[in-house]
CSV table of C-alpha atoms and ligand atoms in Angstrom, one decimal:
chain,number,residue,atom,x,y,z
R,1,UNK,CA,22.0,-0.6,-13.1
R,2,UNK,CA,19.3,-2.5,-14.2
R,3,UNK,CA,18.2,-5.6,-12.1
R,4,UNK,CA,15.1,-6.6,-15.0
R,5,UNK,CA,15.4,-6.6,-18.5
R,6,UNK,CA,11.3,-5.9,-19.0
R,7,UNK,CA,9.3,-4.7,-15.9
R,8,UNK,CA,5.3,-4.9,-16.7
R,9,UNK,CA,3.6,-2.4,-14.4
R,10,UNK,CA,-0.5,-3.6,-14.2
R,11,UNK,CA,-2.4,-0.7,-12.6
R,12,UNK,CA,-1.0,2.5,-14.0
R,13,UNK,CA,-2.6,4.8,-10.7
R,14,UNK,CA,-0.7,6.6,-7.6
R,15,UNK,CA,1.5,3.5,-7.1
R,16,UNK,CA,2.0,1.6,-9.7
R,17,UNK,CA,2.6,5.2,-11.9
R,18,UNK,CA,5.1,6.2,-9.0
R,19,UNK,CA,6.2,2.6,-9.5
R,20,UNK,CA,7.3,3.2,-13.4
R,21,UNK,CA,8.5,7.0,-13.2
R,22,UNK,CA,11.4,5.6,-10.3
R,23,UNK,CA,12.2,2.7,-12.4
R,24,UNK,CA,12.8,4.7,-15.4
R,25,UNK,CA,14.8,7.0,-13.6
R,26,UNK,CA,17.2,5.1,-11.5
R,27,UNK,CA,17.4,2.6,-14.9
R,28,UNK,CA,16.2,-0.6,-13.4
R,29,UNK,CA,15.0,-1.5,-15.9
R,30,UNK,CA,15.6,-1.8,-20.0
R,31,UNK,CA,11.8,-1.4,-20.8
R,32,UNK,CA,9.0,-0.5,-18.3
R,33,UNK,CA,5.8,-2.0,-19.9
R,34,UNK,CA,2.0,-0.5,-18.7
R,35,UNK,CA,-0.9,-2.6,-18.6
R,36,UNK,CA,-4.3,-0.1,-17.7
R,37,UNK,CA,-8.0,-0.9,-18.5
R,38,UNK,CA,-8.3,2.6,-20.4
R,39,UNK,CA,-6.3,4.2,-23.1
R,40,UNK,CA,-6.4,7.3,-21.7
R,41,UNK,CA,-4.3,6.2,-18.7
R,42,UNK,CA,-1.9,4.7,-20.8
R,43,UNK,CA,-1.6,8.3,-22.8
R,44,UNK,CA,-1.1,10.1,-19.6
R,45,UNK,CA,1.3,7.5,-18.2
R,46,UNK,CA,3.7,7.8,-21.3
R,47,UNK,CA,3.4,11.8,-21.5
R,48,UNK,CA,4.1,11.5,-17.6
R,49,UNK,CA,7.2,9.5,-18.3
R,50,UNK,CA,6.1,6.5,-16.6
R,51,UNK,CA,6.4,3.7,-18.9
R,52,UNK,CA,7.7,3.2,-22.1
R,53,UNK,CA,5.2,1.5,-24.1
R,54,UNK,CA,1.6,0.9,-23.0
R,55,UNK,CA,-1.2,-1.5,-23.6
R,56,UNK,CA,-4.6,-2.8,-22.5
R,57,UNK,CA,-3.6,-6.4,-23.5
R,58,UNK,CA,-2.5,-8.2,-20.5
R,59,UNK,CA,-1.7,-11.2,-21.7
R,60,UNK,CA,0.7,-9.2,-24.4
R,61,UNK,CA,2.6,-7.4,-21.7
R,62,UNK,CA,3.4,-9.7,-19.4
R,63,UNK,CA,5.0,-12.5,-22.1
R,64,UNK,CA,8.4,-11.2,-22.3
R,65,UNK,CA,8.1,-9.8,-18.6
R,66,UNK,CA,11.0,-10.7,-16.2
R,67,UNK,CA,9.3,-9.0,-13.2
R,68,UNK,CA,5.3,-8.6,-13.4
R,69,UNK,CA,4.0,-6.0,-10.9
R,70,UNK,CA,0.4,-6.1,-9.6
R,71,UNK,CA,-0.8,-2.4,-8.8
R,72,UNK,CA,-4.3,-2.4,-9.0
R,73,UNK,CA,-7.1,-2.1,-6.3
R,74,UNK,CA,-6.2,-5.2,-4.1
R,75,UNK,CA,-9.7,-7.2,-5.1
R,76,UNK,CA,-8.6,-7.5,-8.8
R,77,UNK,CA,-5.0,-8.5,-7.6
R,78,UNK,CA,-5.6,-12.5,-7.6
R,79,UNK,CA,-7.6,-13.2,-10.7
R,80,UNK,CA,-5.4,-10.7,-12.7
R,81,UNK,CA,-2.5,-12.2,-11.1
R,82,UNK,CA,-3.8,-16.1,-12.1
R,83,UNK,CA,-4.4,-14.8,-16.0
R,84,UNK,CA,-0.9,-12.9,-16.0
R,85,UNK,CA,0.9,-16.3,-14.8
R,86,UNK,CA,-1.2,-18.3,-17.7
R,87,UNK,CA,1.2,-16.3,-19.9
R,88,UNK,CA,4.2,-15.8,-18.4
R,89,UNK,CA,7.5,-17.7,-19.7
R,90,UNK,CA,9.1,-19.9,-17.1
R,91,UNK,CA,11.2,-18.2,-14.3
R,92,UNK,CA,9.9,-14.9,-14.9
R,93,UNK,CA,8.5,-13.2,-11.3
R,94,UNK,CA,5.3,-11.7,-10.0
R,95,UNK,CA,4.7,-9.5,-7.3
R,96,UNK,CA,2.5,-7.3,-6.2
R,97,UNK,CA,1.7,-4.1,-3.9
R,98,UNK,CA,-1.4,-4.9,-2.2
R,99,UNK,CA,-2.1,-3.4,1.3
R,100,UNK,CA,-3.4,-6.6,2.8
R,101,UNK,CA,-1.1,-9.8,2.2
R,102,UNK,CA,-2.3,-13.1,3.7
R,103,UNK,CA,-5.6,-13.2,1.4
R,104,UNK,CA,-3.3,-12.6,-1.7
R,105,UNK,CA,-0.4,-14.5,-1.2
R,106,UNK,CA,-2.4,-17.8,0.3
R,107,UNK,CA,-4.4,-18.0,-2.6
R,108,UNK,CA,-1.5,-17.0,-5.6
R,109,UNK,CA,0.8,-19.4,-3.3
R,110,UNK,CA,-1.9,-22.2,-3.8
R,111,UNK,CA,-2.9,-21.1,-7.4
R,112,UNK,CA,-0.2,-20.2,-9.6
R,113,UNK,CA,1.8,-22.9,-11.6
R,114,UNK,CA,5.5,-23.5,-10.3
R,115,UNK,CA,7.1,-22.3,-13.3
R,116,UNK,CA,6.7,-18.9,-11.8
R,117,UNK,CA,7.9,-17.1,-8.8
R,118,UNK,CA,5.4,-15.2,-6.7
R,119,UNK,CA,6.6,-12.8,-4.1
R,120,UNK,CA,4.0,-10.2,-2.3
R,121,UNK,CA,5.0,-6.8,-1.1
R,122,UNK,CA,3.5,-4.1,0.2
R,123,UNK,CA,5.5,-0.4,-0.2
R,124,UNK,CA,4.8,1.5,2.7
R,125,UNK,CA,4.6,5.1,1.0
R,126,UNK,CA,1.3,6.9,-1.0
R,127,UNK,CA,-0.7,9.4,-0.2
R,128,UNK,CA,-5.1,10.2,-0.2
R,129,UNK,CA,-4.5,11.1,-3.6
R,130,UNK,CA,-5.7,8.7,-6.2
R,131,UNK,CA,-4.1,7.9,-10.1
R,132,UNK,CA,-1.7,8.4,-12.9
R,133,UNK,CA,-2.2,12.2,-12.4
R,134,UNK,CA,-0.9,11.8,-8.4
R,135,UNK,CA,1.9,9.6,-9.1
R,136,UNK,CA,5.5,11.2,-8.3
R,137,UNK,CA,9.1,9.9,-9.4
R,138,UNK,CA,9.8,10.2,-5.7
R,139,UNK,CA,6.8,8.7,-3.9
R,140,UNK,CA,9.0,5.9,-2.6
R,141,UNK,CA,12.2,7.8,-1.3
R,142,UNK,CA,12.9,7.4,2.5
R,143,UNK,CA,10.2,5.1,2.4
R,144,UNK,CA,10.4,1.0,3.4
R,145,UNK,CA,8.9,-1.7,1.3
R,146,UNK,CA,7.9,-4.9,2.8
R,147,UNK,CA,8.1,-8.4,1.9
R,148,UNK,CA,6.1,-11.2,2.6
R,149,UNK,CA,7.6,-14.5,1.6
R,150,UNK,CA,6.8,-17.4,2.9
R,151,UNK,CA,8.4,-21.3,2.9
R,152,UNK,CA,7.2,-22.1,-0.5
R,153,UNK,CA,8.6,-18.7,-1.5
R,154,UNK,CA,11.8,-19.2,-4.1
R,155,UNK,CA,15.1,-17.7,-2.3
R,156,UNK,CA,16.4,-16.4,-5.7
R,157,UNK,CA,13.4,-14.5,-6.4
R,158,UNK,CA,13.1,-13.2,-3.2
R,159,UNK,CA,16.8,-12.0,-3.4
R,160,UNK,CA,16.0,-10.1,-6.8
R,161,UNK,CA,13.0,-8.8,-5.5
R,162,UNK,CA,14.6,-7.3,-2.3
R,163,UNK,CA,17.2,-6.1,-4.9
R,164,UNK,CA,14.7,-4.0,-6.8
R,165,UNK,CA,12.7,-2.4,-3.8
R,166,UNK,CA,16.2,-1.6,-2.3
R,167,UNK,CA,17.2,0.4,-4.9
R,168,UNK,CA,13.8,2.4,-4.7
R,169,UNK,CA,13.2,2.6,-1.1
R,170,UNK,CA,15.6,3.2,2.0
R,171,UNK,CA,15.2,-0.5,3.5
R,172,UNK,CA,13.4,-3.6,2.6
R,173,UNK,CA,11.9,-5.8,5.4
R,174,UNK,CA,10.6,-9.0,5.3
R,175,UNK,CA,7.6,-10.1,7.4
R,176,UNK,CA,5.1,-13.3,7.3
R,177,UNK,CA,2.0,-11.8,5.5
R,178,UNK,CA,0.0,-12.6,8.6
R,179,UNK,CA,2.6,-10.6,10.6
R,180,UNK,CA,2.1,-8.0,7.7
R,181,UNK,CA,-1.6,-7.7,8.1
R,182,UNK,CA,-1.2,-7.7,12.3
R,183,UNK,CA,1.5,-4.5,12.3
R,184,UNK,CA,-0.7,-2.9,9.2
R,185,UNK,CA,-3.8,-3.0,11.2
R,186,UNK,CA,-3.0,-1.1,13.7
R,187,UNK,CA,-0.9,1.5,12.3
R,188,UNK,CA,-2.3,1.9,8.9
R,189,UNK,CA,-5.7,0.9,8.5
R,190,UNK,CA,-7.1,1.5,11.7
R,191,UNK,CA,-6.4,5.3,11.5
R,192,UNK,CA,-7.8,5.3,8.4
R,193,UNK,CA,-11.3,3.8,9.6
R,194,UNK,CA,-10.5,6.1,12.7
R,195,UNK,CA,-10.4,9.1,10.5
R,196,UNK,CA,-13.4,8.0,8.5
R,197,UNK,CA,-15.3,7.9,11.9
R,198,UNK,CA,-14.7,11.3,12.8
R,199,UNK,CA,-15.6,12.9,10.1
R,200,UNK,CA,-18.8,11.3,10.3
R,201,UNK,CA,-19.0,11.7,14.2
R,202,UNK,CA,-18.5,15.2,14.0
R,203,UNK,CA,-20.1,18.4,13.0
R,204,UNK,CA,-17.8,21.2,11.6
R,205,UNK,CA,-20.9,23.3,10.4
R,206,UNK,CA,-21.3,25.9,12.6
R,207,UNK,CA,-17.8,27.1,12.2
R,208,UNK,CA,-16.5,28.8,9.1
R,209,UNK,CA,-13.8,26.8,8.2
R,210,UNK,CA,-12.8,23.4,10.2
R,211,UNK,CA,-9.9,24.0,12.3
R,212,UNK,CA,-6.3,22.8,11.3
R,213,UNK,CA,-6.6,20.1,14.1
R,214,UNK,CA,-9.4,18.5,12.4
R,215,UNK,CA,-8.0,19.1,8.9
R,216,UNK,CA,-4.4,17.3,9.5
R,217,UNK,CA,-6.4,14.3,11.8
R,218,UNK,CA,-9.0,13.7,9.0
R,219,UNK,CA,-6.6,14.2,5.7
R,220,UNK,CA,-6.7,10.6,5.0
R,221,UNK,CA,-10.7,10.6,5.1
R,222,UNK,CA,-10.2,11.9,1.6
R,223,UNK,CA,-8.3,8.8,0.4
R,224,UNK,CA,-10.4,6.4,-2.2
R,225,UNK,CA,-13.6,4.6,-0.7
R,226,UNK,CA,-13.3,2.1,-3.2
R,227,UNK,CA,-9.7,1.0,-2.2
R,228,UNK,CA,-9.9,1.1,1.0
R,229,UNK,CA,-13.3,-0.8,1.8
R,230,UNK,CA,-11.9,-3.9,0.2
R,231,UNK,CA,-8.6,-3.7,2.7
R,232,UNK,CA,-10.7,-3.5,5.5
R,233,UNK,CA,-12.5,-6.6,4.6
R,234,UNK,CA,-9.4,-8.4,3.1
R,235,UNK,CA,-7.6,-7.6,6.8
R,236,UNK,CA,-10.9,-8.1,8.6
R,237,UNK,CA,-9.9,-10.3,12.1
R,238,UNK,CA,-6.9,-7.9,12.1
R,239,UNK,CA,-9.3,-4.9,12.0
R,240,UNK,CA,-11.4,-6.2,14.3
R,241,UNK,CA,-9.1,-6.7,16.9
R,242,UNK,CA,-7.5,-3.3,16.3
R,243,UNK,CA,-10.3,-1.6,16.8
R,244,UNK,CA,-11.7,-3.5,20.0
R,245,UNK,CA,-7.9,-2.8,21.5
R,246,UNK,CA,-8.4,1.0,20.7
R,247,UNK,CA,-12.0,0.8,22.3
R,248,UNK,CA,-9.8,-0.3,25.8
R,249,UNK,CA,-8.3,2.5,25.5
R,250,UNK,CA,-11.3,4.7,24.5
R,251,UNK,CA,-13.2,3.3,27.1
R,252,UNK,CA,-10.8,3.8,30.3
R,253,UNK,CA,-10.2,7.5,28.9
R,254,UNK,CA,-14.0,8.0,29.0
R,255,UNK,CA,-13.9,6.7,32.5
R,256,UNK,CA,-10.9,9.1,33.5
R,257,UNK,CA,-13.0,12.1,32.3
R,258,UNK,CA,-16.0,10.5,33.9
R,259,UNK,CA,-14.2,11.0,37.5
R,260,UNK,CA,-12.4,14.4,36.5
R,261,UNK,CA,-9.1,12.4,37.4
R,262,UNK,CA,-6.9,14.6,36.2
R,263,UNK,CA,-3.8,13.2,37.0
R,264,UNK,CA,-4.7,9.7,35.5
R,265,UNK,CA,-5.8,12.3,32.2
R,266,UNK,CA,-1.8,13.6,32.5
R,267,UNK,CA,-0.2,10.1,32.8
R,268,UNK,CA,-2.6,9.6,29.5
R,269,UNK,CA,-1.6,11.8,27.0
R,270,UNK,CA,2.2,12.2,28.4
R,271,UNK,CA,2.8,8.6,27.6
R,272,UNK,CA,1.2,9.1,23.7
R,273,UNK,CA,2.8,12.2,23.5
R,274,UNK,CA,6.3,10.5,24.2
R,275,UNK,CA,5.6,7.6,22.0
R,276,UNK,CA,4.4,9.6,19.3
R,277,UNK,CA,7.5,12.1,19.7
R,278,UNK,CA,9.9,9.7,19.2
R,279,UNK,CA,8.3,8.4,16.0
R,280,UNK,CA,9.4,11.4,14.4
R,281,UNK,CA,7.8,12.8,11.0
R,282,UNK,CA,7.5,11.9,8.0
R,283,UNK,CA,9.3,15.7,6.7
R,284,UNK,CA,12.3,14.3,8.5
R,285,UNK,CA,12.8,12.0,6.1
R,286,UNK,CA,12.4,13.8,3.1
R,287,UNK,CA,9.0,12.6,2.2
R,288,UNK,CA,5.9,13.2,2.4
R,289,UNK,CA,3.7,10.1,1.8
R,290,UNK,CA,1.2,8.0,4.5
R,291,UNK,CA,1.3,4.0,4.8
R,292,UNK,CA,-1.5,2.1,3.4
K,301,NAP,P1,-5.2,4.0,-7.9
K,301,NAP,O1,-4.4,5.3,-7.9
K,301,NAP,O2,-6.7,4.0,-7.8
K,301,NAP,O3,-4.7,3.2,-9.2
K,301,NAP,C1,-5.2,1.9,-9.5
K,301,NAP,C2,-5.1,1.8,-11.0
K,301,NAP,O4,-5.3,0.4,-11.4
K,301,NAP,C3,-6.0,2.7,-11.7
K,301,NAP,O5,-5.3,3.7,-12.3
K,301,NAP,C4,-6.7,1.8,-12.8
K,301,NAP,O6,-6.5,2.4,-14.1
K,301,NAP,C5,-5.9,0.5,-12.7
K,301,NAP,N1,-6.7,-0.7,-12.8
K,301,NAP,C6,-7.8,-1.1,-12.1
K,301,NAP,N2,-8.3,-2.3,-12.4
K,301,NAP,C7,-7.4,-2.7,-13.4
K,301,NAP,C8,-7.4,-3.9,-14.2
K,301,NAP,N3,-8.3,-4.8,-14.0
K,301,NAP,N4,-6.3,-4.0,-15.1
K,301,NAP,C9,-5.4,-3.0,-15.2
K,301,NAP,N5,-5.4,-1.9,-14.5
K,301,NAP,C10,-6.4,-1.7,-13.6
K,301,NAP,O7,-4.7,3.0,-6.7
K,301,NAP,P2,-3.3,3.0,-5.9
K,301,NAP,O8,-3.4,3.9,-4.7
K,301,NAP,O9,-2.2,3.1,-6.9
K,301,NAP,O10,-3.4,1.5,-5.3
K,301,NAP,C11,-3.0,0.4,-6.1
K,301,NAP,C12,-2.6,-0.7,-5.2
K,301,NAP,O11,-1.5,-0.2,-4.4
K,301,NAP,C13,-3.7,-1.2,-4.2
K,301,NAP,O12,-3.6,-2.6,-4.2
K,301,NAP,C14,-3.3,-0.6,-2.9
K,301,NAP,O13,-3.7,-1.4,-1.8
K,301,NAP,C15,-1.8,-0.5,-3.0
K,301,NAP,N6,-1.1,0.5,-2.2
K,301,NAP,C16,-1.7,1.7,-2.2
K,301,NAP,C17,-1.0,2.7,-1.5
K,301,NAP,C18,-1.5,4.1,-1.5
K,301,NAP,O14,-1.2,4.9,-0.6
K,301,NAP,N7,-2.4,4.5,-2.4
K,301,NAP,C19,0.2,2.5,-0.8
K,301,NAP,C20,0.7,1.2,-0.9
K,301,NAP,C21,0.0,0.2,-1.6
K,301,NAP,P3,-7.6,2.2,-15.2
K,301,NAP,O15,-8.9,2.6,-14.7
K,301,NAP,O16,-7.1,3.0,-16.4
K,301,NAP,O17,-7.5,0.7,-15.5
């Protein structure tokens, strides 16, 4: 059933593409508009099924919006956000996607004129793969979507917010964005700098082809350069202290090896095995997506 009458999609790539092919399937939504820099994009979107009428006008697509949606690379997510509210009738909503909150929603929170709602979020499903061409109908099954209102956030269009997501993902959670950006560091965009790391620490060369091990560890090494160096920097005292709590770790497991202590070397890697058993996989719930 449809929770908007016009959804306008801005960023027409992996997620906001995915974003517009669930929509129009599960009908939540009379008309899904797409907003892209390029023509092209737009072409593919429609032929893709993603949206049903496209345009490069911003300021045309979001007029009639009830629900805006901000899917592009998080840098342009503010000032785009500040033009699309210029326009916007009163009471209509704007959200966005962006992997790192606080910067966004702080500013938009501070910036944006009351006569419309802002609510951030942050879908917890995507993939190394980058554009309309990667976007899937299904990208966001099994997945969560999170939140991040804060006091000056308006109830109601939280509520219809949380409505949408929940009919696209299997649960919505709310967070602070600074609690946001904390849990994201760690598990999200640390690996990804992790990743980065060893592929640049490490030389494959010598053998044929890299072995599976270093395949599956590096996979998201491949995502976008360009996306990702602006999280890091938006999320950058989260980042830092990720990485100087994973160099504790790093350091005392050099230091194991160091004394051949074997047993302390067991104790290690049976406690991360156990942890990392019981998070399960992501095949076992029927998707196949990383966080971001
Ligand atoms: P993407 O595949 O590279 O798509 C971004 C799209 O935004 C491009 O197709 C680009 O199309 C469009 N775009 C860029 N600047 C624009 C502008 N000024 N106006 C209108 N459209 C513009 O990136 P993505 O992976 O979908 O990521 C988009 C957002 O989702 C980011 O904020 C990211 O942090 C967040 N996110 C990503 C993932 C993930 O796994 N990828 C997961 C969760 C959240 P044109 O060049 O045609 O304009």
């Amino acid at each position: 059933m449809a929770v908007f009458n016009r959804v306008t999609i801005v960023g027409l790539g992996l997620i906001g593409g995915s974003l517009g092919m669930a929509v129009r399937r599960r009908h939540l939504a009379r008309e899904v508009v797409g907003v892209s820099r390029r023509a092209s994009t737009l072409r593919r979107a429609k032929r893709r099924g993603a949206i049903d009428i496209g345009t490069t006008d911003l300021r045309r697509a979001v007029r009639d919006a009830d629900l805006v949606v901000l899917a592009t690379p998080v840098e342009d997510i503010v000032h785009l956000a500040e033009r699309a509210a210029a326009r916007m009738r009163s009471g209509s909503i704007l959200t966005d996607v962006g992997s790192a909150k606080a910067a966004i929603v702080n500013r938009l929170e501070r910036a944006l004129p009351r006569s419309v709602a802002f609510v951030g979020g942050h879908p917890i499903a995507g993939s190394d793969a980058q554009g309309i061409n990667a976007a899937s109908a299904q990208l966001f099954d099994g997945s969560i979507c999170i939140l991040t209102p804060t006091s000056r956030t308006s109830r109601v269009a939280l509520a219809r917010v949380a409505r949408f997501w929940n009919a696209l993902v299997d649960q919505v959670l709310l967070m602070s964005p600074r609690q946001h950006d904390h849990v994201l560091a760690g598990c999200s965009h640390l690996p990804h700098l992790v990743a980065w790391t060893l592929v640049r620490a490490v030389t494959v060369a010598p053998l044929a082809r890299a072995p599976q091990s270093f395949l599956d560890m590096t996979r998201i090494a491949k995502s976008d350069p360009e996306l990702w160096d602006e999280i890091f920097l938006s999320n950058r005292a989260n980042m830092l202290a990720a990485m100087r709590r994973f160099d504790r770790y790093w350091r005392a497991l050099q230091a194991t090896l160091r004394r051949a202590d074997r047993a302390a070397l067991h104790r290690f890697l049976t406690v991360a095995k156990a942890k990392r058993d019981a998070l399960g996989d992501a095949d076992d719930r029927g998707w196949q997506a990383d966080d971001r």
